[in-house]
Short mmCIF file of C-alpha atoms in Angstrom, two decimals:
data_model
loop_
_atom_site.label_atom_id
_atom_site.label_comp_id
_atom_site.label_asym_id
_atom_site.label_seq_id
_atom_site.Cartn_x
_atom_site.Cartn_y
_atom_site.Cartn_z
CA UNK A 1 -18.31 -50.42 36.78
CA UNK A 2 -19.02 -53.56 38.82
CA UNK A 3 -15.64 -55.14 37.71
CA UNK A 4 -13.74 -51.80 39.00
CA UNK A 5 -15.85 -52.56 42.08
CA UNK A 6 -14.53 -55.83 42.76
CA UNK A 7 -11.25 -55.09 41.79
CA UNK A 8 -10.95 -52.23 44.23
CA UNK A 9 -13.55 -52.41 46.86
CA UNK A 10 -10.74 -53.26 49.54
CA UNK A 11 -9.00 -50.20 49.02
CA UNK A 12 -12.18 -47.19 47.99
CA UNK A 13 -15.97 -46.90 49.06
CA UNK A 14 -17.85 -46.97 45.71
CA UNK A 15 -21.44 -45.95 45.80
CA UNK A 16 -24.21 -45.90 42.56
CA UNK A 17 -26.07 -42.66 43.07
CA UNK A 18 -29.75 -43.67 41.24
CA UNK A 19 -31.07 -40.76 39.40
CA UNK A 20 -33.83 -39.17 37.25
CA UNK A 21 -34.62 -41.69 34.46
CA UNK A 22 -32.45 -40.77 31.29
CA UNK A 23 -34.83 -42.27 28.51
CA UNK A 24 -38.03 -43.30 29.68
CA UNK A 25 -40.66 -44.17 27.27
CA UNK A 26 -42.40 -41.33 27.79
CA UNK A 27 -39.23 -38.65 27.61
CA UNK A 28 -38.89 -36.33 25.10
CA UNK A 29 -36.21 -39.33 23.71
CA UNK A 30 -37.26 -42.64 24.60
CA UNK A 31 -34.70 -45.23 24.09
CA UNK A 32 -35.04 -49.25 23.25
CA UNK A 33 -34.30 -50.33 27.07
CA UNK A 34 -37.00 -47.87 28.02
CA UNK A 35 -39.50 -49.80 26.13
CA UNK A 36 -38.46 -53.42 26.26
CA UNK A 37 -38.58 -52.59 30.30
CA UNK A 38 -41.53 -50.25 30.24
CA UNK A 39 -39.38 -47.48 32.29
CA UNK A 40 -41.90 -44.36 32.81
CA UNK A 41 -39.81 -41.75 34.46
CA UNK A 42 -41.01 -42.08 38.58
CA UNK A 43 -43.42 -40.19 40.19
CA UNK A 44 -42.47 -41.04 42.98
CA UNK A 45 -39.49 -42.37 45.57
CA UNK A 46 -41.04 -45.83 45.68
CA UNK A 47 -40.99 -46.17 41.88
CA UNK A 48 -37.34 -45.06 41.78
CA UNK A 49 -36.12 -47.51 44.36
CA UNK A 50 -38.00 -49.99 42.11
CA UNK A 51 -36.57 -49.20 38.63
CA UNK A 52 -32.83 -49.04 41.14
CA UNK A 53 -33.78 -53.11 41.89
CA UNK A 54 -34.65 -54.09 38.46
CA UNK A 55 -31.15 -52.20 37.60
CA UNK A 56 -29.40 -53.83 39.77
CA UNK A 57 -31.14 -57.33 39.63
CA UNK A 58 -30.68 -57.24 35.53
CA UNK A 59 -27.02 -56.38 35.39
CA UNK A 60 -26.03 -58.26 38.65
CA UNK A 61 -24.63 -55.55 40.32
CA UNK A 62 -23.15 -55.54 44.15
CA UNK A 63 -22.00 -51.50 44.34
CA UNK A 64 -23.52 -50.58 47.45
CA UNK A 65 -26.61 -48.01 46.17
CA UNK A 66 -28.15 -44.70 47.20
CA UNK A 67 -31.19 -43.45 45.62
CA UNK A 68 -31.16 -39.54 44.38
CA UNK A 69 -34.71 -37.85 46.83
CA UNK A 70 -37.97 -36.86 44.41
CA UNK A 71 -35.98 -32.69 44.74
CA UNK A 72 -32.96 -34.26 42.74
CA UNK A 73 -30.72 -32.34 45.04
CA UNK A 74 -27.57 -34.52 44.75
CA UNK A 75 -28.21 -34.72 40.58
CA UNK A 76 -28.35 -31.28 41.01
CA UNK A 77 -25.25 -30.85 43.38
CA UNK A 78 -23.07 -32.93 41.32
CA UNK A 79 -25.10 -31.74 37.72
CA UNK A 80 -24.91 -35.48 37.08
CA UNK A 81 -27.79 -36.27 34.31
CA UNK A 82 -27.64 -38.21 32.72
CA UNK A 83 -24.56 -40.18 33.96
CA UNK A 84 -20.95 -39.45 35.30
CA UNK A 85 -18.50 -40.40 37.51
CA UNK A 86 -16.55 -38.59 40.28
CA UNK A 87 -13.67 -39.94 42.49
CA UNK A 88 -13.53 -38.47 46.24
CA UNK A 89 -9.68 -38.42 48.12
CA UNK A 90 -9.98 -39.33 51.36
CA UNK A 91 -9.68 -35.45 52.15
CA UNK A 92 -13.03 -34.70 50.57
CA UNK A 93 -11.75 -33.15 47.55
CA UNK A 94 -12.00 -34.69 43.51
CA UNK A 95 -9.85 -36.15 41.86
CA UNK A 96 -11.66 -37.39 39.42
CA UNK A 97 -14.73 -35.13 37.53
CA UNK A 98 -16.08 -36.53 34.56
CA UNK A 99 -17.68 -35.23 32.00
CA UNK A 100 -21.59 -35.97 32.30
CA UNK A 101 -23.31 -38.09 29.58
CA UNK A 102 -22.22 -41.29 27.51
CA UNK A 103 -19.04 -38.81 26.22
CA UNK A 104 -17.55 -38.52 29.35
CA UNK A 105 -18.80 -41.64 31.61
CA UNK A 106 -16.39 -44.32 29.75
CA UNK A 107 -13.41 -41.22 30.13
CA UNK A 108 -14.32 -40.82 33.85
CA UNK A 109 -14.40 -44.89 34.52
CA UNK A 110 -11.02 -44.78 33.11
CA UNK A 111 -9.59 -42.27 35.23
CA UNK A 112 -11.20 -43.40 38.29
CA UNK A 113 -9.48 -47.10 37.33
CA UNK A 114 -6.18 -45.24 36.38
CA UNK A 115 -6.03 -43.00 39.83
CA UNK A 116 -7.23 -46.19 41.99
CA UNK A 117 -4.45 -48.53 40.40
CA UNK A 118 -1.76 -46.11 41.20
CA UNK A 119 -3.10 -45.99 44.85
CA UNK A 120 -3.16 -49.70 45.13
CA UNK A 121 0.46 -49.87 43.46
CA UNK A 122 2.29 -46.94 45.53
CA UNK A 123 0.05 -46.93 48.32
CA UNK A 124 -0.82 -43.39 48.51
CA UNK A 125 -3.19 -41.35 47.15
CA UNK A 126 -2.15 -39.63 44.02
CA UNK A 127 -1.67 -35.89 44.40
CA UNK A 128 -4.16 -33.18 43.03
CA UNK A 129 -2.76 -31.45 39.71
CA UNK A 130 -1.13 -28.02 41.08
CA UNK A 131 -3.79 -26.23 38.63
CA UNK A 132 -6.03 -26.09 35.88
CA UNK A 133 -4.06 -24.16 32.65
CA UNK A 134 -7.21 -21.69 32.59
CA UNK A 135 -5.90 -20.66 36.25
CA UNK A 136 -2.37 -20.74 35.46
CA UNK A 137 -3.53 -18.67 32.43
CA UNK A 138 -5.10 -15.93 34.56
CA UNK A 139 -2.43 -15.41 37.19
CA UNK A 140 -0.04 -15.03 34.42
CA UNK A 141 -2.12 -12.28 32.86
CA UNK A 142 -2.74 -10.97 36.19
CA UNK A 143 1.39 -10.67 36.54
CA UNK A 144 1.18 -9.31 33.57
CA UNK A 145 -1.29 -6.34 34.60
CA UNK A 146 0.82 -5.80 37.78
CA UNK A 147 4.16 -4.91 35.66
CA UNK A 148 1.92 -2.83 33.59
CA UNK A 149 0.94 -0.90 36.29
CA UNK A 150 4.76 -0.84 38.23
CA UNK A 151 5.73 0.72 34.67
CA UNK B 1 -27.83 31.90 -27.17
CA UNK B 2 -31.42 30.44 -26.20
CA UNK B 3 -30.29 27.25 -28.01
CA UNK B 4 -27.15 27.03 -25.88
CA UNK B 5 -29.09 27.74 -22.53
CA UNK B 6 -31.61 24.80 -23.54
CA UNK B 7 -28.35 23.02 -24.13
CA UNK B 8 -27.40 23.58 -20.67
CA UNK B 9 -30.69 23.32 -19.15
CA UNK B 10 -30.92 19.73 -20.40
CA UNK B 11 -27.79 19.19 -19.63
CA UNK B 12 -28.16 20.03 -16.01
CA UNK B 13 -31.48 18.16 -16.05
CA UNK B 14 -29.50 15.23 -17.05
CA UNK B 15 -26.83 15.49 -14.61
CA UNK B 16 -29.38 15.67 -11.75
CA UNK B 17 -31.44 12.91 -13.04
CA UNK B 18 -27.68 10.76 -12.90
CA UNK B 19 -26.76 12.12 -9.56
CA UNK B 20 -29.96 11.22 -7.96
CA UNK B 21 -30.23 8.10 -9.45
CA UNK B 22 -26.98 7.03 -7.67
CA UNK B 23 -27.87 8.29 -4.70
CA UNK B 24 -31.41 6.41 -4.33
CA UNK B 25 -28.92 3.21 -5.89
CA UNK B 26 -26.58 3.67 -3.00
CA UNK B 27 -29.39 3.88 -0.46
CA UNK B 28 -30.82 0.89 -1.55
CA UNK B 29 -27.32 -1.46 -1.32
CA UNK B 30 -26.50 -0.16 1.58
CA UNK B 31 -30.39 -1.36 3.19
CA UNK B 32 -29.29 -4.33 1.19
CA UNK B 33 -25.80 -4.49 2.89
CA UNK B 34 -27.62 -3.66 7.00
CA UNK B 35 -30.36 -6.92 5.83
CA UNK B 36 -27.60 -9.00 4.97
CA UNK B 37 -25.58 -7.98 8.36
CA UNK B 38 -28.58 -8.33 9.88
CA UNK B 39 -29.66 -11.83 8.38
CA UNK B 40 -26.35 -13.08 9.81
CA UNK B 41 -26.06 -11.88 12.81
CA UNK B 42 -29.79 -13.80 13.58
CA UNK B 43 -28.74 -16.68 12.30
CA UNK B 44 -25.42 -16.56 14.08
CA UNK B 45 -27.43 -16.32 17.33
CA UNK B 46 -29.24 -18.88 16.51
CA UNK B 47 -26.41 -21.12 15.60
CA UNK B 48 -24.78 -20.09 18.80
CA UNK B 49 -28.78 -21.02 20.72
CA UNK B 50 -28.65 -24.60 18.73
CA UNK B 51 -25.22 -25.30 19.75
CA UNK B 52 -25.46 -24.38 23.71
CA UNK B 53 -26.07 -26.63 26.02
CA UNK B 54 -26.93 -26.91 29.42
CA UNK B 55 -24.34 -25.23 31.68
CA UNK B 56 -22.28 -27.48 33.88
CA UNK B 57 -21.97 -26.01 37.26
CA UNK B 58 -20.46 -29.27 38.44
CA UNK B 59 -17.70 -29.46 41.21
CA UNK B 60 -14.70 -30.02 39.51
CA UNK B 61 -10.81 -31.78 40.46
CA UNK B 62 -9.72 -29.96 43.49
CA UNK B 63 -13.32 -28.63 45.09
CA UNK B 64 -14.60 -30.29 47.53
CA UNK B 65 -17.31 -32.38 47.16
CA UNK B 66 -20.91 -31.83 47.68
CA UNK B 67 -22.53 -33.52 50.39
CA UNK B 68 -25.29 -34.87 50.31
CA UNK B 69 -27.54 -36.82 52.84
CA UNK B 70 -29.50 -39.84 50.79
CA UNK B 71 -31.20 -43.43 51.18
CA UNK B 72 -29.53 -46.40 50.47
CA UNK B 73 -32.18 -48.95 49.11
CA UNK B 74 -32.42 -50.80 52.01
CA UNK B 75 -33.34 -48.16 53.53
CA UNK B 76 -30.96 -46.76 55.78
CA UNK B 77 -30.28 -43.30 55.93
CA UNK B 78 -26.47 -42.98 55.35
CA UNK B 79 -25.83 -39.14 56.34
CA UNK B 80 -23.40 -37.77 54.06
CA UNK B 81 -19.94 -38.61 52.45
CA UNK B 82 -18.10 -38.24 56.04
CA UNK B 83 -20.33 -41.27 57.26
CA UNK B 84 -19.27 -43.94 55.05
CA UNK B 85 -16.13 -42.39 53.79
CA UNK B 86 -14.32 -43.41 56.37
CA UNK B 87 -10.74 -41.84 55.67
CA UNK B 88 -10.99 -44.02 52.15
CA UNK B 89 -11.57 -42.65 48.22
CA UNK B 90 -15.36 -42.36 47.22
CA UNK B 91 -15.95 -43.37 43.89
CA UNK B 92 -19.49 -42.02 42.99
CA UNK B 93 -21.66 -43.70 40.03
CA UNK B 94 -24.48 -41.16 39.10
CA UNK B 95 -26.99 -42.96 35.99
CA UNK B 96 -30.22 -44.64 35.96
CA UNK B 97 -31.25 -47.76 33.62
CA UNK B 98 -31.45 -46.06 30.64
#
């Protein structure tokens, strides 16, 4: 994450979006960092900002970071618990969604890395796939319907 | 004569006793059969219950992307997307420490 930062911070904004506490210890699933750094999920925006710092101070990270409000909304917007990764084109659309969770955050890291390198290479942004198969799917069944009915 | 009709009294008596004994045997494997059909179909909703998870309504490749107006920790209020975006790719981070 940081090293993808370095490596392409001249060419993309990057931005850590801090969110509702995974694993606190007292979560329905604590985990080990949870305990060894006492993380209680926050109660309020002051203790997120704080658990953020430690974050950022422990793993020496520089991304630029923007704290999720007490509501969630942008968690919510993006249905990003407990991680994941998106990629924005400059036109405001995704390129890259990830799936959420430790399955899909590695996945989405990769493709973010994959899409950026081909911008730095070529210089452009790579295009948007034409569409998803399910899409393709449905206007072929939907062609299908039509010649039914011109029968 | 009378010994023949006794015959064929006992007969029939028989032959009712067998037909209704079938009967209440069917009845009973086919409540067997509806439990069974039954059984399965709770467990296959459960299955199905244990299995679901949480529905993703996230944006996916091609929408446009949420905006959102948040703090940075320093405290500055950056606006949405548009304000830092600044005709550039957004790569967006979302996790927490653990």
């Amino acid at each position: 994450m940081e090293q993808m930062y370095q490596d392409y911070k001249d060419i993309a904004e990057f931005r850590m979006v801090y969110i509702t506490e995974a694993h606190a210890i007292d979560s329905n699933w604590p985990m080990g960092v949870a305990e060894e750094k006492n993380i209680k999920q926050h109660t309020n925006f002051g203790e997120r900002c704080a658990t953020a710092e430690m974050l950022i101070s422990d793993e020496e990270l520089t991304i630029p970071t923007l704290i999720d409000g007490m509501d969630n909304a942008v968690n919510q917007a993006y249905n990003a618990h407990p991680d994941r990764v998106f990629l924005i084109r400059s036109d405001g659309r995704l390129a890259v969604a990830a799936e959420r969770g430790p399955r899909g955050f590695s996945p989405g890291l990769e493709a973010a890395e994959a899409w950026l390198a081909e911008l730095k290479e070529s210089g452009s942004e790579p295009e948007l796939p034409e569409a998803a198969p399910e899409d393709a799917g449905d206007r072929a069944a939907a062609k299908d319907r039509k010649s039914d009915d011109d029968k | 004569m009378r010994r023949t009709m006794i015959g064929l009294l006992a007969l029939a008596f028989l032959a009712t006793c067998c037909v209704t004994e079938s009967f209440a045997q069917q009845k009973k494997e086919q409540q067997e059969e509806a439990k069974q059909d039954e059984g399965k179909q709770r467990r296959g909703r459960r299955g199905r219950r244990g299995r679901r998870q949480r529905p993703d309504n996230a944006p996916k490749v091609g929408d446009v992307a949420p905006v959102f107006t948040l703090k940075s920790l320093d405290g500055e209020s950056e606006t949405d997307i548009a304000s830092f975006q600044d005709d550039r790719p957004v790569v967006l981070f979302f996790g927490s420490y653990t």
